[in-house]
XYZ file of C-alpha atoms in Angstrom:
655
model
C -103.626 -15.618 -9.755
C -103.697 -19.179 -10.250
C -101.524 -22.130 -8.822
C -100.844 -23.178 -12.640
C -97.385 -25.495 -12.434
C -95.591 -27.247 -14.927
C -93.458 -30.964 -14.031
C -90.172 -29.946 -12.471
C -88.799 -33.184 -14.294
C -89.693 -32.321 -18.065
C -87.164 -32.827 -20.252
C -86.677 -29.720 -21.430
C -83.316 -28.219 -22.226
C -83.284 -24.149 -20.382
C -82.413 -21.514 -21.874
C -81.302 -18.192 -21.327
C -83.664 -15.211 -21.279
C -83.000 -14.842 -25.131
C -84.095 -18.236 -25.674
C -80.862 -19.431 -27.986
C -78.500 -20.458 -25.360
C -78.449 -23.181 -22.529
C -77.835 -22.274 -18.890
C -74.582 -23.527 -17.477
C -75.136 -25.719 -15.024
C -75.171 -24.552 -11.633
C -71.416 -25.648 -10.804
C -70.641 -23.078 -13.549
C -72.885 -20.335 -12.710
C -72.284 -16.898 -12.904
C -72.320 -15.294 -9.200
C -74.166 -11.288 -9.080
C -71.189 -9.022 -9.282
C -70.545 -6.373 -6.842
C -69.074 -3.173 -7.959
C -65.602 -1.487 -6.654
C -66.740 0.361 -3.653
C -66.947 4.400 -4.717
C -66.132 6.712 -2.098
C -68.596 9.428 -0.899
C -67.364 12.546 -2.988
C -67.280 9.993 -6.246
C -70.179 8.984 -5.733
C -72.008 12.537 -4.695
C -70.506 14.209 -8.032
C -72.071 11.308 -10.070
C -75.287 12.046 -8.445
C -74.567 15.589 -8.733
C -73.486 15.436 -12.679
C -76.158 13.121 -13.620
C -78.872 15.494 -11.600
C -77.399 18.599 -12.865
C -74.931 18.106 -15.984
C -76.522 15.200 -18.015
C -76.101 16.365 -21.084
C -72.413 17.354 -20.208
C -72.817 20.377 -21.648
C -68.828 21.345 -21.460
C -67.948 18.418 -23.767
C -67.485 20.865 -26.720
C -64.489 22.511 -24.841
C -62.290 19.507 -23.976
C -58.948 19.273 -25.554
C -59.455 22.651 -27.232
C -57.100 25.592 -27.724
C -57.895 28.950 -25.163
C -58.900 30.982 -28.487
C -61.185 28.296 -29.480
C -63.266 27.798 -25.760
C -63.608 31.631 -25.961
C -65.155 31.283 -29.238
C -67.245 28.306 -28.326
C -68.005 30.189 -25.014
C -69.702 33.029 -26.959
C -71.516 30.992 -29.097
C -72.902 28.935 -26.156
C -74.102 32.589 -24.486
C -75.379 33.700 -28.109
C -76.202 30.697 -30.220
C -76.645 33.866 -33.309
C -72.789 33.585 -33.894
C -72.595 29.616 -34.107
C -75.966 29.385 -36.886
C -74.972 32.998 -38.112
C -71.722 32.158 -39.436
C -73.996 29.969 -42.429
C -76.601 32.335 -42.798
C -77.572 33.068 -46.733
C -79.754 34.780 -48.906
C -82.124 31.571 -49.069
C -82.910 31.289 -45.507
C -83.186 34.719 -44.954
C -86.097 34.647 -48.098
C -87.825 31.823 -45.730
C -87.166 34.061 -42.735
C -88.670 37.395 -44.569
C -91.948 35.679 -45.215
C -92.357 34.308 -42.190
C -91.459 36.802 -40.260
C -93.730 39.465 -42.323
C -96.460 36.538 -41.656
C -96.218 36.313 -37.936
C -96.087 40.182 -37.742
C -99.580 40.402 -39.259
C -100.720 37.815 -36.896
C -99.129 39.145 -33.811
C -99.968 42.908 -34.058
C -103.782 42.373 -33.470
C -103.140 39.851 -31.169
C -100.868 41.902 -28.747
C -103.232 44.837 -28.470
C -105.645 42.244 -27.203
C -103.569 40.522 -25.432
C -102.362 43.629 -23.484
C -105.877 44.265 -22.670
C -106.295 40.655 -21.806
C -103.884 41.886 -19.035
C -105.490 45.002 -18.099
C -102.983 47.094 -19.705
C -102.869 49.773 -22.277
C -103.080 48.148 -26.261
C -99.341 49.742 -26.532
C -97.805 47.645 -23.932
C -98.712 44.597 -26.287
C -96.925 45.988 -29.360
C -93.792 47.153 -26.771
C -93.519 42.875 -25.858
C -93.051 42.473 -29.388
C -90.505 44.691 -30.224
C -87.438 44.035 -27.531
C -87.949 40.643 -26.783
C -87.654 38.936 -30.207
C -84.581 40.671 -30.567
C -83.078 39.390 -27.494
C -84.362 36.109 -28.000
C -83.120 35.868 -31.334
C -79.307 36.294 -30.363
C -79.937 33.855 -27.396
C -82.554 31.205 -27.709
C -81.643 28.317 -29.679
C -85.123 27.403 -31.394
C -85.233 28.127 -35.004
C -89.123 28.113 -34.928
C -90.275 29.962 -31.712
C -92.013 33.075 -32.104
C -91.870 35.580 -28.967
C -94.367 37.625 -28.015
C -97.645 38.148 -25.316
C -99.731 34.729 -24.966
C -103.295 34.515 -24.189
C -102.832 32.483 -20.975
C -100.042 34.442 -19.467
C -101.701 37.853 -20.362
C -104.832 36.495 -18.464
C -102.799 34.786 -15.585
C -100.731 37.951 -15.205
C -104.044 40.261 -15.211
C -105.632 38.285 -12.631
C -103.111 38.592 -10.183
C -102.001 41.835 -10.667
C -105.899 43.096 -10.014
C -106.382 40.697 -6.961
C -103.414 43.752 -5.653
C -103.939 46.631 -7.270
C -107.288 47.627 -8.629
C -106.230 48.864 -12.444
C -108.425 51.491 -12.431
C -107.806 53.548 -9.517
C -104.313 52.874 -9.729
C -103.262 52.778 -12.366
C -99.549 53.473 -12.305
C -99.136 51.254 -9.731
C -100.548 48.707 -11.534
C -98.280 49.337 -14.266
C -95.091 49.675 -11.919
C -96.395 46.270 -10.613
C -96.688 44.747 -13.806
C -93.124 45.584 -14.521
C -92.029 44.378 -11.605
C -93.570 40.717 -11.635
C -92.098 40.830 -15.407
C -88.681 41.299 -13.957
C -88.947 38.637 -11.575
C -90.498 36.380 -13.642
C -87.129 36.948 -15.808
C -85.531 36.523 -12.615
C -86.782 33.394 -12.349
C -86.277 31.476 -15.838
C -82.865 32.833 -15.858
C -82.149 31.421 -12.562
C -84.081 28.202 -13.546
C -81.421 28.035 -16.604
C -78.244 29.278 -15.474
C -78.414 26.769 -12.129
C -79.476 24.006 -14.286
C -82.598 23.661 -12.557
C -85.055 22.795 -15.559
C -86.458 19.863 -14.714
C -88.509 21.350 -11.952
C -90.645 22.414 -14.947
C -90.855 19.060 -15.957
C -93.272 18.071 -12.336
C -96.335 19.759 -14.297
C -97.704 16.828 -15.977
C -98.917 17.073 -20.096
C -102.316 16.010 -18.637
C -102.593 18.622 -15.895
C -101.385 21.282 -18.678
C -103.840 20.012 -21.394
C -106.506 20.818 -18.407
C -105.037 23.941 -17.297
C -104.553 25.076 -21.097
C -108.234 23.895 -21.923
C -109.646 25.690 -18.658
C -107.975 29.301 -19.242
C -109.020 29.001 -22.968
C -112.410 28.922 -22.095
C -112.010 31.610 -19.236
C -110.187 34.008 -21.980
C -113.160 33.324 -24.520
C -115.795 33.911 -21.945
C -113.640 37.608 -20.785
C -113.894 38.498 -24.252
C -118.121 38.641 -24.209
C -117.686 42.092 -22.719
C -115.833 43.511 -25.736
C -117.692 41.100 -28.071
C -121.628 42.211 -26.705
C -120.695 45.958 -25.920
C -120.828 45.445 -22.348
C -119.560 48.705 -20.192
C -119.877 47.226 -16.966
C -118.474 43.930 -16.375
C -117.452 41.517 -13.697
C -113.812 41.441 -12.549
C -113.836 37.624 -11.393
C -112.771 35.294 -13.873
C -115.254 32.203 -12.880
C -117.483 31.015 -15.167
C -120.658 31.387 -12.946
C -119.988 35.733 -12.191
C -118.883 35.869 -15.863
C -122.527 34.616 -17.290
C -123.971 36.161 -14.417
C -122.753 39.332 -15.538
C -123.169 38.702 -19.019
C -127.070 38.036 -18.615
C -127.639 40.737 -16.034
C -126.623 43.216 -18.551
C -128.905 41.261 -21.571
C -131.785 44.062 -21.594
C -129.884 47.854 -21.323
C -126.225 46.431 -21.922
C -125.270 45.085 -25.055
C -124.948 46.525 -28.583
C -126.315 45.284 -31.473
C -123.626 46.965 -33.800
C -120.970 45.750 -31.771
C -122.308 42.165 -31.360
C -122.513 42.504 -35.558
C -119.328 43.347 -35.892
C -117.894 41.015 -33.570
C -119.887 37.921 -34.869
C -119.246 38.882 -38.783
C -115.800 38.598 -38.493
C -114.981 35.745 -36.005
C -116.980 33.938 -38.482
C -114.526 35.003 -41.038
C -111.425 34.010 -39.118
C -113.121 30.732 -38.367
C -113.657 30.090 -42.266
C -110.033 31.107 -43.027
C -108.668 28.856 -39.912
C -110.600 25.927 -41.773
C -109.432 27.182 -45.095
C -105.717 27.042 -43.398
C -106.209 23.680 -42.363
C -107.525 22.157 -45.675
C -104.972 22.995 -47.255
C -101.359 23.731 -46.236
C -100.260 26.062 -48.677
C -103.242 28.214 -47.933
C -101.369 28.891 -44.330
C -101.227 32.187 -45.003
C -104.864 32.645 -44.826
C -105.527 32.258 -41.474
C -102.431 34.296 -40.472
C -103.390 37.439 -42.174
C -106.897 37.010 -41.544
C -106.527 38.952 -38.005
C -104.846 42.365 -39.639
C -107.479 42.467 -42.441
C -110.479 41.983 -40.250
C -109.022 44.858 -37.922
C -108.196 46.841 -41.258
C -111.654 46.364 -42.478
C -113.452 46.573 -39.267
C -111.429 49.784 -38.454
C -112.280 51.519 -41.557
C -115.806 50.752 -41.172
C -116.456 52.426 -37.715
C -114.740 55.353 -38.964
C -116.792 56.124 -42.027
C -119.921 55.409 -39.844
C -118.420 56.528 -36.564
C -120.470 53.713 -35.042
C -118.601 54.485 -32.395
C -121.031 57.360 -31.458
C -123.440 54.498 -31.503
C -122.108 52.791 -28.495
C -119.179 50.818 -30.629
C -116.399 50.984 -28.396
C -112.988 51.405 -29.860
C -109.390 51.243 -28.919
C -108.986 55.035 -29.230
C -106.048 56.516 -28.509
C -102.301 54.860 -29.080
C -98.577 56.132 -28.434
C -96.581 56.800 -31.131
C -92.939 55.827 -30.533
C -90.846 52.957 -29.298
C -90.297 51.467 -25.706
C -89.617 53.888 -22.782
C -87.798 52.847 -20.603
C -89.047 51.530 -17.093
C -86.073 50.891 -15.292
C -87.097 53.516 -12.506
C -90.864 52.444 -12.559
C -90.033 48.645 -10.927
C -90.096 48.074 -6.902
C -86.781 46.920 -5.326
C -88.309 47.859 -2.222
C -91.186 47.436 0.130
C -94.540 45.626 0.118
C -95.024 45.992 -3.958
C -91.637 44.040 -4.188
C -92.585 40.883 -2.372
C -96.229 40.943 -4.830
C -93.949 41.316 -7.772
C -91.854 38.173 -6.954
C -95.057 36.034 -5.863
C -96.863 36.795 -9.384
C -93.433 37.060 -11.044
C -92.186 33.498 -9.971
C -96.359 31.784 -11.131
C -96.225 33.753 -13.954
C -92.560 33.119 -15.320
C -92.997 29.496 -14.468
C -96.287 29.180 -16.802
C -94.450 30.862 -19.487
C -91.566 29.258 -19.266
C -93.671 25.875 -19.630
C -95.350 26.435 -22.778
C -92.661 28.226 -24.445
C -89.892 25.061 -23.543
C -92.708 22.513 -24.739
C -93.517 24.837 -27.965
C -89.741 24.855 -28.735
C -89.534 20.879 -28.409
C -92.410 20.106 -30.282
C -91.283 21.861 -33.319
C -87.588 21.179 -32.567
C -88.557 17.455 -32.675
C -90.491 18.323 -36.106
C -87.475 19.404 -37.731
C -85.130 16.745 -36.371
C -82.400 19.054 -33.846
C -82.146 19.372 -30.493
C -82.857 22.556 -28.154
C -81.249 22.733 -24.912
C -83.791 23.517 -22.417
C -81.450 25.413 -19.862
C -79.970 27.508 -22.678
C -83.495 28.496 -23.396
C -84.647 29.493 -19.923
C -81.534 31.642 -19.589
C -82.459 33.739 -22.950
C -86.164 33.871 -22.018
C -85.211 34.972 -18.601
C -82.654 37.638 -20.086
C -85.336 39.063 -22.787
C -88.348 39.524 -19.704
C -85.659 41.119 -17.441
C -84.513 43.352 -20.032
C -88.214 43.954 -21.562
C -89.411 44.795 -17.923
C -86.782 47.739 -18.019
C -88.161 48.811 -21.522
C -91.880 48.713 -20.771
C -92.749 45.284 -21.995
C -94.832 42.445 -19.636
C -94.387 38.896 -19.887
C -93.356 37.485 -23.132
C -93.057 33.795 -23.840
C -93.116 31.767 -27.151
C -97.079 31.817 -29.097
C -98.194 28.520 -29.476
C -100.312 29.885 -32.467
C -97.784 32.180 -33.830
C -94.992 29.312 -33.928
C -97.118 26.836 -35.701
C -97.644 30.026 -38.777
C -93.721 30.502 -38.507
C -93.222 27.031 -38.865
C -95.736 26.306 -41.831
C -93.994 29.530 -43.609
C -90.773 28.049 -44.009
C -88.769 29.933 -41.404
C -85.265 29.143 -41.144
C -83.847 30.839 -38.163
C -84.159 32.903 -35.194
C -83.941 35.909 -38.003
C -87.962 35.900 -38.763
C -88.264 36.756 -34.955
C -86.379 40.040 -36.049
C -87.934 40.874 -38.942
C -91.738 40.514 -36.841
C -89.422 42.764 -34.566
C -89.156 44.966 -37.269
C -92.388 45.417 -38.506
C -93.598 45.795 -35.163
C -91.228 49.048 -35.160
C -92.587 50.524 -37.685
C -96.147 50.117 -36.493
C -95.038 51.768 -33.016
C -93.414 54.878 -35.141
C -95.606 55.301 -37.881
C -98.881 53.347 -37.763
C -100.364 53.378 -33.919
C -102.831 56.178 -35.080
C -104.457 54.305 -37.746
C -105.450 51.680 -34.583
C -107.556 54.582 -33.153
C -111.059 53.396 -34.186
C -110.468 49.857 -33.889
C -113.300 48.492 -32.654
C -112.756 46.173 -29.139
C -115.324 43.599 -30.855
C -112.669 42.678 -33.295
C -110.121 42.288 -30.748
C -112.477 39.926 -28.863
C -112.716 37.571 -31.743
C -109.237 37.998 -32.566
C -108.579 36.053 -28.922
C -111.768 33.850 -29.492
C -110.009 32.181 -32.496
C -106.743 31.980 -31.263
C -107.827 30.400 -28.063
C -109.906 27.787 -29.724
C -106.896 25.514 -30.485
C -106.002 25.169 -26.886
C -108.836 23.319 -25.731
C -107.422 20.181 -27.134
C -110.814 17.468 -26.770
C -108.333 14.685 -28.586
C -105.780 14.982 -26.399
C -107.869 15.089 -23.226
C -109.666 11.425 -24.919
C -106.667 10.347 -25.190
C -105.648 10.739 -21.528
C -108.674 9.095 -20.298
C -107.822 6.280 -22.476
C -104.650 5.818 -21.375
C -104.397 6.505 -17.734
C -107.483 7.586 -15.526
C -105.246 9.240 -12.699
C -103.733 11.534 -15.313
C -107.537 12.334 -16.504
C -108.066 13.229 -12.839
C -105.498 15.704 -12.873
C -106.452 17.088 -16.214
C -109.941 17.558 -15.145
C -109.178 18.750 -11.825
C -107.020 21.602 -13.350
C -109.739 22.224 -16.073
C -112.469 22.622 -13.433
C -110.390 24.599 -11.143
C -109.806 26.984 -13.892
C -113.103 27.659 -15.056
C -115.046 27.365 -11.771
C -112.478 29.083 -9.331
C -109.853 31.365 -10.564
C -106.770 30.851 -13.034
C -104.407 30.454 -10.026
C -106.478 28.342 -8.455
C -106.314 25.750 -11.488
C -102.789 26.004 -11.304
C -102.387 25.703 -8.151
C -104.807 22.138 -8.454
C -102.377 21.030 -11.893
C -99.532 21.150 -9.537
C -101.017 19.670 -6.505
C -102.126 16.568 -8.709
C -99.083 16.148 -10.532
C -96.913 16.127 -7.017
C -99.827 13.681 -5.990
C -99.242 11.042 -8.976
C -95.523 11.075 -8.233
C -95.897 10.775 -4.630
C -98.907 7.971 -5.056
C -96.239 6.502 -7.557
C -93.225 6.133 -5.608
C -95.191 5.367 -2.169
C -97.414 2.719 -3.839
C -94.858 0.906 -6.817
C -96.433 -2.185 -8.678
C -95.107 -5.608 -7.974
C -96.162 -8.714 -9.825
C -96.092 -12.757 -9.529
C -93.982 -13.942 -12.189
C -94.365 -17.271 -14.094
C -92.295 -19.322 -16.498
C -93.077 -19.218 -20.275
C -93.233 -22.557 -21.133
C -90.005 -24.303 -23.205
C -87.873 -20.784 -22.193
C -86.150 -19.570 -18.852
C -88.086 -16.332 -19.619
C -90.259 -15.467 -16.139
C -92.890 -12.776 -16.937
C -95.807 -11.228 -14.921
C -98.734 -13.964 -15.044
C -101.797 -11.201 -15.538
C -99.685 -10.461 -18.916
C -99.020 -13.524 -20.201
C -101.253 -16.374 -19.002
C -99.585 -19.092 -20.482
C -96.939 -18.335 -17.615
C -96.723 -21.378 -15.287
C -95.830 -21.334 -11.631
C -92.955 -23.445 -10.148
C -94.499 -25.870 -7.600
C -93.523 -24.770 -4.494
C -91.586 -21.506 -5.645
C -93.235 -18.008 -5.680
C -91.551 -15.097 -7.607
C -92.385 -12.020 -7.258
C -90.826 -8.540 -9.189
C -90.812 -5.250 -7.558
C -91.069 -2.572 -9.903
C -89.615 0.553 -8.101
C -86.776 1.568 -6.050
C -87.193 0.533 -2.570
C -87.075 3.650 -0.172
C -88.452 4.911 3.083
C -91.537 6.080 1.643
C -92.733 2.604 0.204
C -90.187 -0.137 1.773
C -93.058 -0.999 4.368
C -95.725 -1.009 1.618
C -93.079 -3.564 -0.661
C -92.715 -5.652 2.548
C -96.361 -6.224 3.433
C -97.553 -6.702 -0.386
C -94.633 -9.248 -0.860
C -95.953 -10.844 2.283
C -99.564 -10.620 1.134
C -99.221 -12.416 -2.423
C -97.014 -15.171 -0.286
C -100.539 -15.778 1.876
C -102.627 -15.539 -1.118
C -100.661 -18.150 -3.047
C -100.381 -20.235 0.185
C -103.979 -20.146 0.634
C -104.376 -21.171 -3.108
C -101.729 -23.975 -2.907
C -103.102 -25.306 0.574
C -106.715 -25.785 -1.020
C -105.182 -27.561 -4.375
C -103.159 -30.210 -2.423
C -100.054 -28.995 -4.068
C -96.385 -28.359 -2.281
C -96.317 -25.477 -0.065
C -94.358 -22.594 -0.997
C -90.389 -23.206 -0.132
C -88.689 -20.597 -1.597
C -89.906 -16.593 -2.080
C -87.526 -15.226 -4.850
C -87.666 -11.422 -5.537
C -86.697 -10.163 -8.965
C -84.536 -7.066 -8.591
C -83.907 -5.728 -11.903
C -86.168 -2.731 -12.120
C -85.237 -1.819 -8.526
C -82.791 0.682 -9.126
C -81.486 1.977 -5.962
C -82.335 0.847 -1.786
C -81.734 2.742 1.176
C -81.401 1.753 4.685
C -85.098 1.485 5.148
C -85.666 -0.878 2.170
C -82.810 -2.987 3.473
C -84.182 -2.930 6.626
C -87.558 -4.222 5.036
C -85.793 -7.040 3.577
C -84.310 -7.955 7.212
C -87.659 -8.103 8.707
C -89.092 -10.125 5.621
C -85.903 -12.384 6.048
C -86.790 -12.507 9.624
C -90.320 -13.548 8.933
C -89.507 -16.137 6.435
C -87.246 -18.100 8.542
C -89.937 -18.661 10.983
C -92.295 -20.193 8.221
C -89.335 -22.165 7.177
C -89.251 -20.181 3.251
C -86.095 -19.367 2.103
C -85.613 -15.748 0.466
C -83.736 -15.749 -2.341
C -83.130 -12.329 -4.214
C -82.563 -12.446 -8.353
C -80.458 -9.994 -10.580
C -79.839 -7.100 -7.754
C -77.896 -3.700 -9.925
C -74.776 -2.421 -8.951
C -75.835 0.016 -6.487
C -78.732 -2.581 -4.703
C -75.967 -5.058 -4.263
C -73.268 -2.495 -3.064
C -75.549 -1.727 -0.231
C -76.715 -5.038 0.487
C -72.963 -6.256 1.249
C -71.870 -2.699 3.240
C -75.156 -3.411 5.322
C -73.832 -6.981 5.758
C -77.784 -8.118 4.507
C -76.153 -10.454 1.991
C -73.704 -12.184 4.378
C -77.046 -12.348 6.485
C -78.980 -13.888 3.393
C -76.070 -16.136 2.283
C -74.230 -15.737 -1.054
C -75.767 -18.901 -2.233
C -79.353 -17.246 -2.217
C -78.376 -14.143 -4.661
C -78.620 -14.934 -8.378
C -77.637 -13.685 -11.311
C -81.268 -14.671 -13.095
C -84.771 -16.088 -11.802
C -83.856 -18.916 -14.284
C -80.554 -19.493 -12.135
C -82.757 -19.303 -9.017
C -85.113 -21.640 -9.483
C -82.746 -24.000 -11.104
C -80.988 -23.938 -7.645
C -84.506 -24.914 -5.993
C -86.171 -27.485 -7.880
C -83.143 -30.114 -6.903
C -83.958 -29.722 -3.453
C -87.254 -29.928 -4.233
C -87.220 -33.056 -5.869
C -85.324 -34.586 -2.927
C -87.686 -33.276 -0.714
C -90.360 -34.894 -2.229
């Protein structure tokens, strides 16, 4: 910071911040308005409303007859009764094509994702039958495709296996999975019902990018078991343990026929994905490629009986629709606590992914989704799903992207997909008996590759280094320790960033833009000049107990540094300290005490404290605390320009 100054008697008519109107003389200067005093109840209700009901969800019910309010209430809970009234054949054609397309993608993925969660493949198909039907009736997104996803499957499988071994206690493991799914749904529905959706926003975009990238690599590494035909494989998910397990089995545990199948079809899937990216009209090519791969590889294994040569296959898949599993959910005992803990974590991750996907595609089609309704819909579908042999389902990015590209119009595409899955469960499951595990591994690897968003990580590094630390912390936590530790690191760093920004807000020294009355940060605007004898500082945050001492000390340090520079340059000493308070949205008693301490400290040094443009909450509290009386009404101004104009004549008289 340099002690630049312009002559105070320069013959320039000051203008307002807009630069086109003259400032009124000091005798006609506007006073800072004090808002009418609010009683505590109204103040609390305003804060409560803005926190939980900022979107005014009941606005449609106002001034409506009871019958209309009943209809609106039903439509609010079940949006299908709203958009269903205008449904037509044209929309159905788009939904039919997109539904069939995502069904061809979801069936092989579901089988693979269930194995990722250490569950029988049929549970993956079950989870793409019931939950999409529930969501189609209650969800507000037109584009999101519902079903199991890779990240949640891996997370659920990892957390469940830490409590129960799926090989030695498969029944207990399955019951715990349904219990976790039930409480994942309860968590999601509760967050939506109590309008606490803002809690998922605490997981920053950077942390999500890192977590998803790390999870994608972990998922891909886990598939090496099926891709290479390894029978004995580590139960750990960290990269060191997995690679050690892979290479220790290199001499006797790899199967060349399995590798040939996996590598061939992975190349095929990657090629079709490249074709789909090159031409948007060919979006259906990578969408149906997984199902084609399953059909061809299954036929190849069947006619060659490669399973007798060591190629591992899916084996038996039960026919029939979802059986009831309500009696398998734990509602008491130690497993209840385990299920709640696992369900809350899995539900939050599933919710974060689904809401992010829904918002992304809603923005692309220029329509709004209600985040809280989405949470309720996702929660209800998982609660119902847990009672019908499903595990945690959510929005799938890959399937939603295909759904969007295929021209879906409404959530009917989910119903079409669900019907296709139903037909598969009823009639086609025996055909998957000879499906090689290698093809499922190739499909999952192909599906998770887009989760590694290198461009997003590069952009995060360029824009915000602290965000990049959060991104990399989550990434390395997942791949080197475990999925849950990576998630914990992501959440912790996100909270740490919030705390850092709250406790250490930015401050800036302001200078005057020549020939205007605009005052801006001198680091951003090098041409801005300091007024002799006046130091103007802007505080870019609310002043609370968490940062009040820091703000006071930082302002005093700015003042000390400027005084040293002024003394060295033989310029007039600092007589006025102006604090620009327009960014200060609120202040508490600790903040007011900090201002009082600053004021008393400045008084001892014969420096006048001046406030400029305090907001309504701030000025109201300053008056209630009597600090405004201590400071004096003549030392509170509407703008920095007003404050400087008031100070300059006093400086001129003293000179």
